[in-house]
Amino acid sequence: MGQTPPPAAAADSSWLQKSYDHVVEIERKHVAEAGGNWLVDLPLVESPDSHYVFFMEARIPAALFTRSSAFYPAIKEFTLIVPDWQFYDEITEQATRKGMCIEPATTNIYYHIRRVDTMVKVDSIHISGEQPVVTFQQPKVPAGNMVVYRSESYGSACCPKDPMWELAKEDAAVIRSFEQQHKVSVKGIYRQQQGKEGEHTDYYTLPDLTPNQRLDFILMKRSQWIVNKEKKKITFSPQVFTPWLEPFIKEGFREMREVKYDQ
């Protein structure tokens, strides 16, 4: 897959650093793809006040990061380092055609991405040869948190009734269908009460599924989670999904209780 050509490099490249510490490497083993949608299956703590740096070893189109805020949405500013795959592919093709070995110069595209309100502001620079020094760090999940891949919230069950309650009737059937199709067991669904009229949120942690199965589940639930969908024509744009962390509440009114559907 060729890399989307980057935007024109900004005249001001003062954001580019000589070295980057605590870089999160997104490897191929961390990602899954289905129908142009991607899951980056790498949980991390998202802080809107911190600057993050990612090295994208997996070949995900850069446009999905520069045109959308779906990738780790709580992060407001980050640098994305992407190998120039188009350049490397051209070198490989040239070497194969000529029957020779060509050692390409290390070539990366650096994107500086800032999310301001509903806008995504992007600067970029293309560097071939000597690169900024990069030090990788594996993100960790702090104790007391659970990794969530999808959540669904319901309002009042009565006063007035939230239309989303109509979808709750489908959950057992669609989950059983998914389990049969993929030959898996969907576990780790937790419910948290949020009001006295039935308001609650269901969190899907999907602990025993592979990244590909998790992405398939997310896409299945996204399509299901639409009221009166048979009367609507809905087209979803390609998206990068990421898990997030939720504190696991063990007691009190907001205690998280596991939901199990009869098999």
Tab-separated table of C-alpha atoms in Angstrom:
chain	number	residue	atom	x	y	z
A	1	MET	CA	0.000	0.000	0.000
A	2	GLY	CA	1.583	3.284	-1.090
A	3	GLN	CA	1.818	6.063	1.428
A	4	THR	CA	-0.437	9.061	0.893
A	5	PRO	CA	1.708	12.000	-0.277
A	6	PRO	CA	2.275	14.355	2.650
A	7	PRO	CA	1.058	17.935	2.729
A	8	ALA	CA	3.590	20.524	1.645
A	9	ALA	CA	6.258	21.011	4.294
A	10	ALA	CA	5.697	24.020	6.488
A	11	ALA	CA	8.173	26.876	6.231
A	12	ASP	CA	8.512	26.775	10.009
A	13	SER	CA	9.908	23.408	11.110
A	14	SER	CA	10.806	24.560	14.623
A	15	TRP	CA	8.529	21.822	16.000
A	16	LEU	CA	10.947	19.151	14.726
A	17	GLN	CA	13.212	17.924	17.514
A	18	LYS	CA	16.740	16.535	17.339
A	19	SER	CA	15.693	13.557	19.434
A	20	TYR	CA	12.483	11.950	20.634
A	21	ASP	CA	12.136	9.980	23.871
A	22	HIS	CA	9.271	7.730	24.981
A	23	VAL	CA	8.289	6.981	21.387
A	24	VAL	CA	5.449	4.482	20.968
A	25	GLU	CA	6.157	2.091	18.109
A	26	ILE	CA	3.061	0.824	16.321
A	27	GLU	CA	4.137	-2.487	14.830
A	28	ARG	CA	2.280	-4.695	12.388
A	29	LYS	CA	1.364	-7.092	15.195
A	30	HIS	CA	-0.555	-4.246	16.872
A	31	VAL	CA	-2.911	-3.556	13.978
A	32	ALA	CA	-5.831	-5.135	12.164
A	33	GLU	CA	-7.607	-3.996	8.993
A	34	ALA	CA	-11.065	-4.628	7.562
A	35	GLY	CA	-12.718	-2.740	4.727
A	36	GLY	CA	-10.372	0.229	5.015
A	37	ASN	CA	-10.919	0.447	8.785
A	38	TRP	CA	-8.051	-0.144	11.196
A	39	LEU	CA	-7.624	-1.073	14.827
A	40	VAL	CA	-4.421	0.002	16.566
A	41	ASP	CA	-4.571	-2.496	19.419
A	42	LEU	CA	-2.218	-0.703	21.765
A	43	PRO	CA	-3.725	0.682	24.994
A	44	LEU	CA	-2.059	3.698	26.561
A	45	VAL	CA	-2.785	6.509	28.989
A	46	GLU	CA	-4.170	9.485	27.046
A	47	SER	CA	-3.471	12.912	28.500
A	48	PRO	CA	-4.696	16.029	26.659
A	49	ASP	CA	-1.844	18.047	28.201
A	50	SER	CA	0.982	15.792	26.965
A	51	HIS	CA	2.767	15.586	23.630
A	52	TYR	CA	3.013	12.063	22.215
A	53	VAL	CA	5.282	10.593	19.563
A	54	PHE	CA	4.390	7.543	17.458
A	55	PHE	CA	6.536	5.619	14.992
A	56	MET	CA	4.248	3.947	12.455
A	57	GLU	CA	5.912	0.704	11.383
A	58	ALA	CA	2.543	-0.606	10.185
A	59	ARG	CA	1.354	0.610	6.798
A	60	ILE	CA	-1.736	2.593	7.754
A	61	PRO	CA	-2.589	5.469	5.354
A	62	ALA	CA	-1.374	8.735	6.871
A	63	ALA	CA	-4.570	10.510	5.800
A	64	LEU	CA	-6.484	8.631	8.497
A	65	PHE	CA	-4.393	10.483	11.087
A	66	THR	CA	-4.159	13.894	9.438
A	67	ARG	CA	-7.855	14.258	8.578
A	68	SER	CA	-9.554	12.748	11.619
A	69	SER	CA	-9.408	12.819	15.419
A	70	ALA	CA	-10.455	9.182	15.897
A	71	PHE	CA	-6.911	7.979	16.678
A	72	TYR	CA	-6.519	8.239	20.483
A	73	PRO	CA	-9.112	11.053	20.532
A	74	ALA	CA	-8.174	12.429	23.974
A	75	ILE	CA	-4.677	13.316	22.722
A	76	LYS	CA	-4.503	16.903	21.481
A	77	GLU	CA	-0.969	17.007	20.072
A	78	PHE	CA	1.367	14.355	18.716
A	79	THR	CA	4.183	13.708	16.265
A	80	LEU	CA	3.745	10.841	13.829
A	81	ILE	CA	6.858	9.378	12.193
A	82	VAL	CA	6.065	7.386	9.055
A	83	PRO	CA	8.578	5.617	6.802
A	84	ASP	CA	8.303	6.805	3.206
A	85	TRP	CA	6.939	3.503	1.946
A	86	GLN	CA	6.494	4.797	-1.589
A	87	PHE	CA	10.212	5.618	-1.763
A	88	TYR	CA	11.202	2.219	-0.350
A	89	ASP	CA	8.864	0.385	-2.737
A	90	GLU	CA	10.350	2.246	-5.705
A	91	ILE	CA	13.885	1.325	-4.599
A	92	THR	CA	12.877	-2.326	-4.205
A	93	GLU	CA	11.261	-2.356	-7.643
A	94	GLN	CA	14.327	-0.734	-9.196
A	95	ALA	CA	16.692	-3.203	-7.509
A	96	THR	CA	14.590	-6.162	-8.660
A	97	ARG	CA	14.427	-4.865	-12.220
A	98	LYS	CA	18.186	-4.346	-12.396
A	99	GLY	CA	19.058	-7.498	-10.476
A	100	MET	CA	21.182	-5.632	-7.976
A	101	CYS	CA	21.246	-4.695	-4.293
A	102	ILE	CA	20.473	-1.071	-3.445
A	103	GLU	CA	20.738	0.219	0.120
A	104	PRO	CA	18.276	3.116	0.395
A	105	ALA	CA	18.867	6.082	2.659
A	106	THR	CA	16.668	6.074	5.749
A	107	THR	CA	13.696	8.204	4.735
A	108	ASN	CA	10.805	9.243	6.964
A	109	ILE	CA	7.948	11.722	6.933
A	110	TYR	CA	7.394	13.599	10.195
A	111	TYR	CA	3.887	14.878	10.883
A	112	HIS	CA	3.169	17.346	13.670
A	113	ILE	CA	-0.558	17.042	14.387
A	114	ARG	CA	-2.563	19.375	16.620
A	115	ARG	CA	-6.259	19.044	17.349
A	116	VAL	CA	-7.860	22.395	18.020
A	117	ASP	CA	-11.594	22.228	18.686
A	118	THR	CA	-12.994	20.447	15.613
A	119	MET	CA	-9.970	21.181	13.415
A	120	VAL	CA	-6.896	19.045	12.747
A	121	LYS	CA	-3.825	21.165	12.005
A	122	VAL	CA	-0.912	19.410	10.316
A	123	ASP	CA	2.689	20.362	9.583
A	124	SER	CA	5.052	17.915	7.926
A	125	ILE	CA	8.619	17.497	6.807
A	126	HIS	CA	10.339	14.844	4.688
A	127	ILE	CA	13.811	13.765	5.832
A	128	SER	CA	16.162	11.461	3.933
A	129	GLY	CA	19.485	10.474	5.461
A	130	GLU	CA	20.372	11.395	9.031
A	131	GLN	CA	17.294	11.259	11.277
A	132	PRO	CA	16.411	12.556	14.744
A	133	VAL	CA	17.393	10.071	17.459
A	134	VAL	CA	14.432	7.968	18.572
A	135	THR	CA	14.106	6.067	21.867
A	136	PHE	CA	11.192	3.659	22.143
A	137	GLN	CA	9.117	2.926	25.215
A	138	GLN	CA	6.398	0.301	25.586
A	139	PRO	CA	3.235	1.858	27.066
A	140	LYS	CA	1.828	0.213	30.194
A	141	VAL	CA	-1.681	-0.062	31.586
A	142	PRO	CA	-1.778	1.315	35.157
A	143	ALA	CA	-3.211	-0.970	37.819
A	144	GLY	CA	-6.912	-0.534	38.466
A	145	ASN	CA	-7.799	0.214	34.852
A	146	MET	CA	-9.504	-1.880	32.214
A	147	VAL	CA	-8.900	-1.728	28.465
A	148	VAL	CA	-12.088	-0.837	26.587
A	149	TYR	CA	-12.726	-1.299	22.865
A	150	ARG	CA	-16.310	-0.070	22.722
A	151	SER	CA	-18.901	1.471	25.018
A	152	GLU	CA	-22.644	1.997	24.655
A	153	SER	CA	-24.663	4.355	26.853
A	154	TYR	CA	-28.384	4.274	27.595
A	155	GLY	CA	-30.435	7.145	28.961
A	156	SER	CA	-33.611	6.906	31.008
A	157	ALA	CA	-35.738	3.793	30.585
A	158	CYS	CA	-38.951	5.713	31.179
A	159	CYS	CA	-39.034	9.476	31.554
A	160	PRO	CA	-38.900	9.836	28.578
A	161	LYS	CA	-37.542	6.541	27.301
A	162	ASP	CA	-34.233	6.739	25.467
A	163	PRO	CA	-34.761	5.305	21.925
A	164	MET	CA	-31.476	3.394	22.297
A	165	TRP	CA	-33.265	0.975	24.641
A	166	GLU	CA	-34.846	-0.596	21.551
A	167	LEU	CA	-31.385	-1.788	20.534
A	168	ALA	CA	-30.785	-3.529	23.866
A	169	LYS	CA	-33.213	-6.247	22.776
A	170	GLU	CA	-30.848	-7.180	19.939
A	171	ASP	CA	-27.670	-7.559	21.988
A	172	ALA	CA	-27.944	-11.218	22.964
A	173	ALA	CA	-28.765	-12.302	19.406
A	174	VAL	CA	-26.066	-10.275	17.653
A	175	ILE	CA	-23.408	-11.360	20.143
A	176	ARG	CA	-24.375	-15.028	19.769
A	177	SER	CA	-24.247	-14.652	15.997
A	178	PHE	CA	-20.770	-13.125	16.216
A	179	GLU	CA	-19.588	-15.930	18.504
A	180	GLN	CA	-20.870	-18.605	16.133
A	181	GLN	CA	-19.401	-16.933	13.060
A	182	HIS	CA	-15.949	-16.455	14.611
A	183	LYS	CA	-16.006	-19.538	16.879
A	184	VAL	CA	-15.178	-17.444	19.951
A	185	SER	CA	-16.720	-16.491	23.277
A	186	VAL	CA	-17.319	-12.779	23.857
A	187	LYS	CA	-16.493	-12.008	27.486
A	188	GLY	CA	-15.570	-8.998	29.569
A	189	ILE	CA	-18.730	-6.897	29.157
A	190	TYR	CA	-19.173	-4.616	32.182
A	191	ARG	CA	-22.152	-2.439	33.071
A	192	GLN	CA	-21.956	0.736	35.135
A	193	GLN	CA	-25.097	2.373	36.522
A	194	GLN	CA	-25.267	6.142	36.038
A	195	GLY	CA	-28.757	7.100	37.140
A	196	LYS	CA	-31.875	5.979	38.990
A	197	GLU	CA	-33.986	5.525	35.849
A	198	GLY	CA	-31.903	2.785	34.286
A	199	GLU	CA	-29.203	5.028	32.844
A	200	HIS	CA	-26.030	3.015	32.350
A	201	THR	CA	-23.027	2.364	30.126
A	202	ASP	CA	-21.844	-1.016	28.851
A	203	TYR	CA	-18.089	-1.421	28.354
A	204	TYR	CA	-16.678	-4.093	26.030
A	205	THR	CA	-13.166	-5.264	26.991
A	206	LEU	CA	-13.022	-8.325	24.669
A	207	PRO	CA	-10.079	-9.997	26.458
A	208	ASP	CA	-9.913	-13.287	24.546
A	209	LEU	CA	-10.238	-11.983	20.991
A	210	THR	CA	-7.470	-11.332	18.479
A	211	PRO	CA	-6.995	-7.803	17.069
A	212	ASN	CA	-8.799	-8.862	13.872
A	213	GLN	CA	-11.720	-10.293	15.844
A	214	ARG	CA	-11.892	-7.174	18.010
A	215	LEU	CA	-12.071	-4.973	14.925
A	216	ASP	CA	-14.785	-7.171	13.411
A	217	PHE	CA	-16.747	-6.903	16.667
A	218	ILE	CA	-16.375	-3.104	16.772
A	219	LEU	CA	-17.595	-2.788	13.180
A	220	MET	CA	-20.496	-5.173	13.807
A	221	LYS	CA	-21.652	-3.203	16.848
A	222	ARG	CA	-21.200	0.118	15.066
A	223	SER	CA	-23.605	-1.019	12.358
A	224	GLN	CA	-26.058	-2.444	14.888
A	225	TRP	CA	-26.050	0.604	17.172
A	226	ILE	CA	-28.384	2.710	15.006
A	227	VAL	CA	-32.040	3.300	15.837
A	228	ASN	CA	-34.408	2.611	12.907
A	229	LYS	CA	-31.438	1.754	10.712
A	230	GLU	CA	-33.691	0.060	8.168
A	231	LYS	CA	-35.104	3.512	7.351
A	232	LYS	CA	-31.716	5.186	6.967
A	233	LYS	CA	-28.976	5.141	4.378
A	234	ILE	CA	-25.720	5.383	6.286
A	235	THR	CA	-22.194	5.318	4.891
A	236	PHE	CA	-19.271	5.023	7.282
A	237	SER	CA	-15.943	6.624	6.404
A	238	PRO	CA	-12.743	4.615	6.973
A	239	GLN	CA	-11.567	5.051	10.544
A	240	VAL	CA	-8.738	4.163	12.902
A	241	PHE	CA	-10.058	2.700	16.156
A	242	THR	CA	-8.040	2.623	19.376
A	243	PRO	CA	-8.788	1.167	22.823
A	244	TRP	CA	-8.926	3.387	25.879
A	245	LEU	CA	-8.614	2.988	29.640
A	246	GLU	CA	-11.406	3.194	32.196
A	247	PRO	CA	-10.954	3.027	35.981
A	248	PHE	CA	-12.480	-0.232	37.201
A	249	ILE	CA	-14.969	0.668	39.944
A	250	LYS	CA	-15.422	-2.222	42.379
A	251	GLU	CA	-17.985	-0.871	44.827
A	252	GLY	CA	-20.738	1.653	45.357
A	253	PHE	CA	-23.562	2.782	43.091
A	254	ARG	CA	-21.227	2.981	40.072
A	255	GLU	CA	-19.745	-0.471	40.628
A	256	MET	CA	-18.961	-2.231	37.357
A	257	ARG	CA	-20.757	-5.563	37.093
A	258	GLU	CA	-20.080	-8.154	34.433
A	259	VAL	CA	-22.894	-8.810	31.965
A	260	LYS	CA	-23.310	-12.365	30.689
A	261	TYR	CA	-25.704	-13.325	27.929
A	262	ASP	CA	-27.203	-16.819	28.019
A	263	GLN	CA	-25.550	-19.136	25.551
